[in-house]
């Protein structure tokens, strides 16, 4: 049966481990003061942690001290309450990342949950997350974790990657096409899909690639000098490209209309548009899309009277849309 002395030692070891995890270097004297023990006891406790697999290194210097370094194996970890809850929540929502780690995340969550105190387990269990498919498309494709790790390493080391890329039309024989050369700059996730933002040295332009369509070739290419995406903001740059714009994060086609609807009915479906209430049943909407035809069709979904303020390109798009709709309404069309 554990003695009182062994319980005290165990608690002190946990306290020492917790301190080593929150600061890179700890002078031995300061650790002794925090633990209310002698420096000799600190040295013995450090030796005990090493025996348990924790790579605690001695730090040379005027004061001396200790540092918890990375080791060859993963030792038992120690988290405070908030860290434990954050880790469990992150594992629970990992199913929506599309990174191909769902099974591993589920096993890790089961391991963490098993050792959580009941008060923390209740907080984690209270969070119910259901993965659903994105509207308008099937299940998000999974990306090989090895591909994500290889791309991330290439971004950090600024090395060109060589890859085969499948288009949306379907698979192609990589043997018939040379490998693409890409200078990877940012690996990002958006809407459950992973994208690589890279510079194409042959086209001398920025490109965005879906990671699930990549097949990497080895070895990597030469090192390159990193550059900044246009505008300097990665999120804004990616959003602009998805809107069909080259640089500014705005829709290439923007129009202004007045709808015979209350603003409260327009706002939930306005996306990033600007909604202005003009009256109990009249609303001004400034919004955009990647084409005038798409903008007219999007506005027509409101199923109400629409007054086009401008520009004329939007009026022309509505006229073309009405002609197509009239032809579609004819019998036998």
mmCIF file of C-alpha atoms in Angstrom:
data_model
loop_
_atom_site.group_PDB
_atom_site.id
_atom_site.type_symbol
_atom_site.label_atom_id
_atom_site.label_comp_id
_atom_site.label_asym_id
_atom_site.label_seq_id
_atom_site.Cartn_x
_atom_site.Cartn_y
_atom_site.Cartn_z
ATOM 1 C CA UNK A 1 0.000 0.000 0.000
ATOM 2 C CA UNK A 2 1.368 3.477 -0.884
ATOM 3 C CA UNK A 3 2.790 5.369 2.060
ATOM 4 C CA UNK A 4 2.130 9.005 2.850
ATOM 5 C CA UNK A 5 5.667 9.775 1.742
ATOM 6 C CA UNK A 6 5.180 8.134 -1.669
ATOM 7 C CA UNK A 7 1.937 10.069 -2.210
ATOM 8 C CA UNK A 8 3.732 13.324 -1.457
ATOM 9 C CA UNK A 9 6.513 12.386 -3.867
ATOM 10 C CA UNK A 10 4.011 11.502 -6.607
ATOM 11 C CA UNK A 11 2.184 14.804 -6.222
ATOM 12 C CA UNK A 12 5.495 16.657 -6.278
ATOM 13 C CA UNK A 13 6.553 14.843 -9.483
ATOM 14 C CA UNK A 14 3.313 15.884 -11.162
ATOM 15 C CA UNK A 15 3.840 19.473 -10.015
ATOM 16 C CA UNK A 16 7.415 19.408 -11.318
ATOM 17 C CA UNK A 17 6.276 18.019 -14.657
ATOM 18 C CA UNK A 18 3.581 20.666 -14.939
ATOM 19 C CA UNK A 19 6.123 23.425 -14.309
ATOM 20 C CA UNK A 20 8.554 22.027 -16.885
ATOM 21 C CA UNK A 21 5.797 22.019 -19.531
ATOM 22 C CA UNK A 22 4.889 25.708 -19.212
ATOM 23 C CA UNK A 23 8.359 27.219 -19.463
ATOM 24 C CA UNK A 24 11.358 26.338 -21.607
ATOM 25 C CA UNK A 25 14.167 26.734 -19.025
ATOM 26 C CA UNK A 26 13.845 26.513 -15.250
ATOM 27 C CA UNK A 27 16.737 27.401 -12.905
ATOM 28 C CA UNK A 28 17.119 24.689 -10.273
ATOM 29 C CA UNK A 29 16.875 27.199 -7.438
ATOM 30 C CA UNK A 30 13.576 28.587 -8.758
ATOM 31 C CA UNK A 31 12.110 25.088 -9.120
ATOM 32 C CA UNK A 32 13.114 24.316 -5.535
ATOM 33 C CA UNK A 33 11.390 27.493 -4.355
ATOM 34 C CA UNK A 34 8.197 26.738 -6.277
ATOM 35 C CA UNK A 35 8.059 23.180 -4.929
ATOM 36 C CA UNK A 36 9.167 24.156 -1.414
ATOM 37 C CA UNK A 37 11.978 21.574 -1.410
ATOM 38 C CA UNK A 38 15.760 21.587 -1.620
ATOM 39 C CA UNK A 39 17.693 21.653 -4.897
ATOM 40 C CA UNK A 40 18.941 18.167 -4.071
ATOM 41 C CA UNK A 41 15.342 16.928 -3.953
ATOM 42 C CA UNK A 42 14.706 18.582 -7.319
ATOM 43 C CA UNK A 43 17.658 16.690 -8.782
ATOM 44 C CA UNK A 44 16.300 13.390 -7.437
ATOM 45 C CA UNK A 45 12.833 14.140 -8.802
ATOM 46 C CA UNK A 46 14.304 14.990 -12.211
ATOM 47 C CA UNK A 47 16.057 11.599 -12.208
ATOM 48 C CA UNK A 48 12.713 9.930 -11.441
ATOM 49 C CA UNK A 49 11.078 11.704 -14.391
ATOM 50 C CA UNK A 50 13.888 10.535 -16.653
ATOM 51 C CA UNK A 51 13.299 6.960 -15.512
ATOM 52 C CA UNK A 52 9.635 7.372 -16.532
ATOM 53 C CA UNK A 53 10.666 8.424 -20.027
ATOM 54 C CA UNK A 54 10.595 12.205 -19.806
ATOM 55 C CA UNK A 55 13.630 13.744 -21.589
ATOM 56 C CA UNK A 56 14.606 16.336 -18.984
ATOM 57 C CA UNK A 57 17.921 17.936 -19.946
ATOM 58 C CA UNK A 58 20.315 19.763 -17.648
ATOM 59 C CA UNK A 59 20.935 23.363 -18.710
ATOM 60 C CA UNK A 60 24.414 24.740 -18.243
ATOM 61 C CA UNK A 61 24.964 28.292 -17.105
ATOM 62 C CA UNK A 62 25.569 30.507 -14.084
ATOM 63 C CA UNK A 63 22.347 29.382 -12.414
ATOM 64 C CA UNK A 64 21.999 25.955 -14.019
ATOM 65 C CA UNK A 65 18.619 24.417 -14.480
ATOM 66 C CA UNK A 66 16.440 22.003 -16.430
ATOM 67 C CA UNK A 67 14.558 21.804 -19.717
ATOM 68 C CA UNK A 68 11.915 19.361 -20.959
ATOM 69 C CA UNK A 69 12.950 18.407 -24.502
ATOM 70 C CA UNK A 70 11.377 16.241 -27.178
ATOM 71 C CA UNK A 71 12.327 12.576 -26.936
ATOM 72 C CA UNK A 72 12.304 9.534 -29.205
ATOM 73 C CA UNK A 73 9.091 8.206 -27.649
ATOM 74 C CA UNK A 74 5.921 9.884 -26.439
ATOM 75 C CA UNK A 75 5.844 9.894 -22.628
ATOM 76 C CA UNK A 76 2.667 10.308 -20.562
ATOM 77 C CA UNK A 77 1.379 13.867 -20.879
ATOM 78 C CA UNK A 78 -0.042 16.171 -18.246
ATOM 79 C CA UNK A 79 -2.793 18.708 -18.981
ATOM 80 C CA UNK A 80 -4.621 21.181 -16.831
ATOM 81 C CA UNK A 81 -8.434 21.243 -16.886
ATOM 82 C CA UNK A 82 -8.823 23.747 -19.715
ATOM 83 C CA UNK A 83 -6.173 22.047 -21.859
ATOM 84 C CA UNK A 84 -7.835 18.659 -21.385
ATOM 85 C CA UNK A 85 -11.254 19.985 -22.416
ATOM 86 C CA UNK A 86 -9.774 21.842 -25.407
ATOM 87 C CA UNK A 87 -7.977 18.683 -26.556
ATOM 88 C CA UNK A 88 -11.127 16.558 -26.265
ATOM 89 C CA UNK A 89 -13.233 19.112 -28.148
ATOM 90 C CA UNK A 90 -10.615 19.403 -30.910
ATOM 91 C CA UNK A 91 -10.535 15.617 -31.304
ATOM 92 C CA UNK A 92 -14.319 15.478 -31.483
ATOM 93 C CA UNK A 93 -14.528 17.985 -34.341
ATOM 94 C CA UNK A 94 -11.542 16.491 -36.190
ATOM 95 C CA UNK A 95 -13.952 14.422 -38.257
ATOM 96 C CA UNK A 96 -14.800 17.562 -40.239
ATOM 97 C CA UNK A 97 -11.261 18.432 -41.307
ATOM 98 C CA UNK A 98 -10.999 15.963 -44.190
ATOM 99 C CA UNK A 99 -7.444 15.138 -43.130
ATOM 100 C CA UNK A 100 -7.923 11.368 -43.042
ATOM 101 C CA UNK A 101 -7.400 11.140 -39.271
ATOM 102 C CA UNK A 102 -10.958 10.314 -38.181
ATOM 103 C CA UNK A 103 -10.212 6.823 -36.841
ATOM 104 C CA UNK A 104 -7.061 7.949 -35.018
ATOM 105 C CA UNK A 105 -8.904 10.957 -33.581
ATOM 106 C CA UNK A 106 -11.699 8.705 -32.306
ATOM 107 C CA UNK A 107 -9.200 6.408 -30.568
ATOM 108 C CA UNK A 108 -7.364 9.382 -29.071
ATOM 109 C CA UNK A 109 -10.637 10.877 -27.844
ATOM 110 C CA UNK A 110 -11.566 7.585 -26.169
ATOM 111 C CA UNK A 111 -8.171 7.528 -24.444
ATOM 112 C CA UNK A 112 -8.462 11.115 -23.205
ATOM 113 C CA UNK A 113 -12.084 10.716 -22.129
ATOM 114 C CA UNK A 114 -11.279 7.620 -20.098
ATOM 115 C CA UNK A 115 -8.915 9.488 -17.787
ATOM 116 C CA UNK A 116 -10.885 12.723 -17.527
ATOM 117 C CA UNK A 117 -12.382 13.523 -14.116
ATOM 118 C CA UNK A 118 -16.165 13.215 -14.142
ATOM 119 C CA UNK A 119 -16.646 16.991 -13.943
ATOM 120 C CA UNK A 120 -14.602 17.466 -17.147
ATOM 121 C CA UNK A 121 -16.082 14.423 -18.883
ATOM 122 C CA UNK A 122 -19.541 15.925 -18.457
ATOM 123 C CA UNK A 123 -18.406 19.149 -20.122
ATOM 124 C CA UNK A 124 -16.978 17.259 -23.073
ATOM 125 C CA UNK A 125 -19.979 14.939 -23.424
ATOM 126 C CA UNK A 126 -22.296 17.948 -23.456
ATOM 127 C CA UNK A 127 -20.864 18.935 -26.847
ATOM 128 C CA UNK A 128 -22.727 17.034 -29.550
ATOM 129 C CA UNK A 129 -21.194 17.327 -33.023
ATOM 130 C CA UNK A 130 -22.778 15.809 -36.127
ATOM 131 C CA UNK A 131 -20.841 15.778 -39.394
ATOM 132 C CA UNK A 132 -23.034 16.643 -42.371
ATOM 133 C CA UNK A 133 -22.281 16.993 -46.050
ATOM 134 C CA UNK A 134 -21.877 20.467 -47.444
ATOM 135 C CA UNK A 135 -24.917 21.790 -49.270
ATOM 136 C CA UNK A 136 -24.792 21.243 -52.998
ATOM 137 C CA UNK A 137 -22.024 18.663 -53.033
ATOM 138 C CA UNK A 138 -21.243 15.193 -51.820
ATOM 139 C CA UNK A 139 -19.101 14.170 -48.923
ATOM 140 C CA UNK A 140 -15.820 16.035 -48.712
ATOM 141 C CA UNK A 141 -12.987 13.931 -50.131
ATOM 142 C CA UNK A 142 -10.406 12.637 -47.705
ATOM 143 C CA UNK A 143 -6.761 13.583 -48.050
ATOM 144 C CA UNK A 144 -3.943 11.157 -47.341
ATOM 145 C CA UNK A 145 -2.323 12.337 -44.112
ATOM 146 C CA UNK A 146 1.082 11.570 -45.620
ATOM 147 C CA UNK A 147 0.371 14.087 -48.393
ATOM 148 C CA UNK A 148 -0.521 16.800 -45.879
ATOM 149 C CA UNK A 149 2.626 16.120 -43.854
ATOM 150 C CA UNK A 150 4.811 16.159 -46.974
ATOM 151 C CA UNK A 151 3.288 19.432 -48.196
ATOM 152 C CA UNK A 152 3.656 21.034 -44.772
ATOM 153 C CA UNK A 153 7.304 19.995 -44.617
ATOM 154 C CA UNK A 154 7.904 21.422 -48.097
ATOM 155 C CA UNK A 155 6.316 24.733 -47.067
ATOM 156 C CA UNK A 156 8.549 24.987 -43.989
ATOM 157 C CA UNK A 157 11.724 24.076 -45.874
ATOM 158 C CA UNK A 158 10.821 26.174 -48.957
ATOM 159 C CA UNK A 159 11.338 23.269 -51.372
ATOM 160 C CA UNK A 160 9.563 22.875 -54.703
ATOM 161 C CA UNK A 161 7.214 19.911 -54.954
ATOM 162 C CA UNK A 162 6.656 17.775 -58.020
ATOM 163 C CA UNK A 163 3.171 16.396 -58.432
ATOM 164 C CA UNK A 164 0.550 14.881 -60.690
ATOM 165 C CA UNK A 165 -2.810 16.630 -60.501
ATOM 166 C CA UNK A 166 -6.211 15.163 -61.307
ATOM 167 C CA UNK A 167 -8.641 17.616 -62.844
ATOM 168 C CA UNK A 168 -12.319 17.770 -61.924
ATOM 169 C CA UNK A 169 -13.113 15.954 -65.179
ATOM 170 C CA UNK A 170 -11.559 12.749 -63.868
ATOM 171 C CA UNK A 171 -8.286 10.832 -63.537
ATOM 172 C CA UNK A 172 -5.596 11.065 -66.188
ATOM 173 C CA UNK A 173 -2.637 8.848 -66.922
ATOM 174 C CA UNK A 174 0.294 10.558 -65.148
ATOM 175 C CA UNK A 175 2.674 8.747 -67.453
ATOM 176 C CA UNK A 176 1.478 10.869 -70.365
ATOM 177 C CA UNK A 177 2.155 14.184 -68.690
ATOM 178 C CA UNK A 178 5.245 15.614 -67.008
ATOM 179 C CA UNK A 179 5.045 16.385 -63.300
ATOM 180 C CA UNK A 180 3.934 19.865 -62.318
ATOM 181 C CA UNK A 181 6.408 22.027 -60.446
ATOM 182 C CA UNK A 182 4.950 24.094 -57.598
ATOM 183 C CA UNK A 183 6.591 26.326 -55.022
ATOM 184 C CA UNK A 184 4.374 25.683 -51.953
ATOM 185 C CA UNK A 185 3.686 28.651 -49.695
ATOM 186 C CA UNK A 186 0.554 27.913 -47.624
ATOM 187 C CA UNK A 187 -1.435 24.792 -46.746
ATOM 188 C CA UNK A 188 -4.966 25.810 -45.747
ATOM 189 C CA UNK A 189 -8.321 24.184 -45.011
ATOM 190 C CA UNK A 190 -11.564 25.785 -46.186
ATOM 191 C CA UNK A 191 -15.008 24.273 -45.898
ATOM 192 C CA UNK A 192 -13.659 20.828 -45.047
ATOM 193 C CA UNK A 193 -11.245 20.743 -47.999
ATOM 194 C CA UNK A 194 -7.481 21.177 -47.995
ATOM 195 C CA UNK A 195 -5.799 23.507 -50.483
ATOM 196 C CA UNK A 196 -2.207 24.326 -51.347
ATOM 197 C CA UNK A 197 -1.464 27.915 -52.330
ATOM 198 C CA UNK A 198 1.632 27.882 -54.473
ATOM 199 C CA UNK A 199 3.608 29.786 -57.072
ATOM 200 C CA UNK A 200 3.821 28.180 -60.521
ATOM 201 C CA UNK A 201 7.308 29.027 -61.866
ATOM 202 C CA UNK A 202 6.358 28.045 -65.417
ATOM 203 C CA UNK A 203 3.206 30.192 -65.598
ATOM 204 C CA UNK A 204 4.715 32.858 -63.330
ATOM 205 C CA UNK A 205 1.495 33.099 -61.380
ATOM 206 C CA UNK A 206 -0.188 31.980 -58.171
ATOM 207 C CA UNK A 207 -2.218 28.770 -58.250
ATOM 208 C CA UNK A 208 -4.535 26.988 -55.814
ATOM 209 C CA UNK A 209 -4.527 23.182 -55.761
ATOM 210 C CA UNK A 210 -6.833 20.762 -53.993
ATOM 211 C CA UNK A 211 -4.729 18.422 -51.883
ATOM 212 C CA UNK A 212 -7.037 15.441 -52.455
ATOM 213 C CA UNK A 213 -6.279 15.602 -56.201
ATOM 214 C CA UNK A 214 -2.508 15.502 -55.737
ATOM 215 C CA UNK A 215 -0.111 12.624 -56.161
ATOM 216 C CA UNK A 216 3.314 13.747 -55.001
ATOM 217 C CA UNK A 217 6.495 12.632 -56.721
ATOM 218 C CA UNK A 218 9.840 12.184 -55.029
ATOM 219 C CA UNK A 219 12.266 13.684 -54.553
ATOM 220 C CA UNK A 220 11.292 17.305 -54.064
ATOM 221 C CA UNK A 221 12.699 19.984 -56.310
ATOM 222 C CA UNK A 222 15.203 22.721 -55.448
ATOM 223 C CA UNK A 223 14.791 25.282 -52.690
ATOM 224 C CA UNK A 224 13.195 28.631 -53.518
ATOM 225 C CA UNK A 225 12.876 32.085 -52.014
ATOM 226 C CA UNK A 226 9.397 32.490 -50.443
ATOM 227 C CA UNK A 227 7.273 35.372 -51.644
ATOM 228 C CA UNK A 228 4.167 37.094 -50.302
ATOM 229 C CA UNK A 229 0.706 36.425 -51.687
ATOM 230 C CA UNK A 230 -0.932 39.471 -53.310
ATOM 231 C CA UNK A 231 -2.282 41.715 -50.581
ATOM 232 C CA UNK A 232 -0.327 39.894 -47.882
ATOM 233 C CA UNK A 233 -3.425 38.252 -46.360
ATOM 234 C CA UNK A 234 -3.697 34.524 -47.118
ATOM 235 C CA UNK A 235 -7.377 34.247 -46.120
ATOM 236 C CA UNK A 236 -8.368 37.296 -48.183
ATOM 237 C CA UNK A 237 -6.335 36.065 -51.165
ATOM 238 C CA UNK A 238 -7.998 32.637 -51.069
ATOM 239 C CA UNK A 239 -11.453 34.165 -50.705
ATOM 240 C CA UNK A 240 -10.783 36.490 -53.651
ATOM 241 C CA UNK A 241 -9.725 33.616 -55.898
ATOM 242 C CA UNK A 242 -12.853 31.672 -55.029
ATOM 243 C CA UNK A 243 -14.866 34.736 -56.003
ATOM 244 C CA UNK A 244 -13.103 34.825 -59.367
ATOM 245 C CA UNK A 245 -11.070 37.957 -58.598
ATOM 246 C CA UNK A 246 -7.335 38.186 -59.205
ATOM 247 C CA UNK A 247 -6.360 40.350 -56.240
ATOM 248 C CA UNK A 248 -8.966 42.364 -54.309
ATOM 249 C CA UNK A 249 -11.312 40.303 -52.144
ATOM 250 C CA UNK A 250 -14.450 41.476 -53.948
ATOM 251 C CA UNK A 251 -16.788 39.889 -56.447
ATOM 252 C CA UNK A 252 -15.912 40.764 -60.055
ATOM 253 C CA UNK A 253 -19.599 41.458 -60.752
ATOM 254 C CA UNK A 254 -21.396 43.636 -58.210
ATOM 255 C CA UNK A 255 -24.906 45.031 -58.454
ATOM 256 C CA UNK A 256 -27.466 46.980 -56.446
ATOM 257 C CA UNK A 257 -31.174 46.181 -56.278
ATOM 258 C CA UNK A 258 -34.275 46.984 -54.225
ATOM 259 C CA UNK A 259 -36.384 44.019 -53.120
ATOM 260 C CA UNK A 260 -40.019 44.121 -52.010
ATOM 261 C CA UNK A 261 -39.203 42.201 -48.835
ATOM 262 C CA UNK A 262 -38.463 43.126 -45.213
ATOM 263 C CA UNK A 263 -34.772 43.340 -44.404
ATOM 264 C CA UNK A 264 -35.186 40.548 -41.846
ATOM 265 C CA UNK A 265 -36.129 38.156 -44.664
ATOM 266 C CA UNK A 266 -33.276 39.259 -46.909
ATOM 267 C CA UNK A 267 -30.361 39.335 -44.461
ATOM 268 C CA UNK A 268 -30.159 35.559 -43.750
ATOM 269 C CA UNK A 269 -29.642 34.865 -47.461
ATOM 270 C CA UNK A 270 -27.521 37.878 -48.398
ATOM 271 C CA UNK A 271 -24.148 36.203 -47.781
ATOM 272 C CA UNK A 272 -21.492 38.913 -47.696
ATOM 273 C CA UNK A 273 -23.818 41.452 -49.297
ATOM 274 C CA UNK A 274 -24.816 44.777 -47.730
ATOM 275 C CA UNK A 275 -28.450 44.977 -46.604
ATOM 276 C CA UNK A 276 -30.210 48.301 -45.964
ATOM 277 C CA UNK A 277 -33.790 48.594 -44.727
ATOM 278 C CA UNK A 278 -35.790 51.146 -46.736
ATOM 279 C CA UNK A 279 -39.178 50.464 -45.193
ATOM 280 C CA UNK A 280 -41.372 47.762 -43.667
ATOM 281 C CA UNK A 281 -41.310 45.761 -46.924
ATOM 282 C CA UNK A 282 -38.509 47.305 -49.006
ATOM 283 C CA UNK A 283 -34.811 46.492 -48.772
ATOM 284 C CA UNK A 284 -31.749 47.679 -50.653
ATOM 285 C CA UNK A 285 -29.187 44.938 -51.357
ATOM 286 C CA UNK A 286 -25.659 45.409 -52.671
ATOM 287 C CA UNK A 287 -24.141 42.040 -53.525
ATOM 288 C CA UNK A 288 -21.966 40.253 -56.046
ATOM 289 C CA UNK A 289 -21.131 37.056 -57.874
ATOM 290 C CA UNK A 290 -18.570 35.637 -60.312
ATOM 291 C CA UNK A 291 -20.697 36.493 -63.379
ATOM 292 C CA UNK A 292 -23.651 38.722 -64.234
ATOM 293 C CA UNK A 293 -25.774 35.723 -65.157
ATOM 294 C CA UNK A 294 -25.039 34.084 -61.810
ATOM 295 C CA UNK A 295 -25.843 37.322 -59.971
ATOM 296 C CA UNK A 296 -29.200 37.684 -61.727
ATOM 297 C CA UNK A 297 -30.096 34.062 -61.016
ATOM 298 C CA UNK A 298 -29.112 34.446 -57.355
ATOM 299 C CA UNK A 299 -31.286 37.527 -56.923
ATOM 300 C CA UNK A 300 -34.212 35.839 -58.680
ATOM 301 C CA UNK A 301 -34.308 33.281 -55.872
ATOM 302 C CA UNK A 302 -35.840 35.881 -53.562
ATOM 303 C CA UNK A 303 -39.155 35.366 -55.435
ATOM 304 C CA UNK A 304 -40.290 38.978 -55.228
ATOM 305 C CA UNK A 305 -40.376 42.155 -57.293
ATOM 306 C CA UNK A 306 -36.844 43.371 -58.054
ATOM 307 C CA UNK A 307 -35.837 46.914 -59.003
ATOM 308 C CA UNK A 308 -32.341 47.098 -60.481
ATOM 309 C CA UNK A 309 -30.491 50.220 -59.395
ATOM 310 C CA UNK A 310 -27.423 49.320 -61.427
ATOM 311 C CA UNK A 311 -25.331 48.668 -63.336
ATOM 312 C CA UNK A 312 -26.705 48.115 -66.850
ATOM 313 C CA UNK A 313 -24.841 44.801 -67.066
ATOM 314 C CA UNK A 314 -27.132 43.427 -64.369
ATOM 315 C CA UNK A 315 -30.225 44.624 -66.269
ATOM 316 C CA UNK A 316 -28.921 42.896 -69.404
ATOM 317 C CA UNK A 317 -28.365 39.702 -67.416
ATOM 318 C CA UNK A 318 -31.959 39.792 -66.126
ATOM 319 C CA UNK A 319 -33.202 40.305 -69.689
ATOM 320 C CA UNK A 320 -31.224 37.308 -70.929
ATOM 321 C CA UNK A 321 -32.456 35.252 -67.980
ATOM 322 C CA UNK A 322 -36.071 36.159 -68.708
ATOM 323 C CA UNK A 323 -35.706 35.127 -72.352
ATOM 324 C CA UNK A 324 -34.258 31.761 -71.375
ATOM 325 C CA UNK A 325 -37.004 31.300 -68.773
ATOM 326 C CA UNK A 326 -39.687 32.124 -71.357
ATOM 327 C CA UNK A 327 -38.280 29.541 -73.782
ATOM 328 C CA UNK A 328 -38.120 26.957 -71.010
ATOM 329 C CA UNK A 329 -41.799 27.619 -70.163
ATOM 330 C CA UNK A 330 -43.018 26.844 -73.702
ATOM 331 C CA UNK A 331 -44.660 23.442 -74.172
ATOM 332 C CA UNK A 332 -42.321 20.924 -75.765
ATOM 333 C CA UNK A 333 -39.239 23.073 -75.198
#
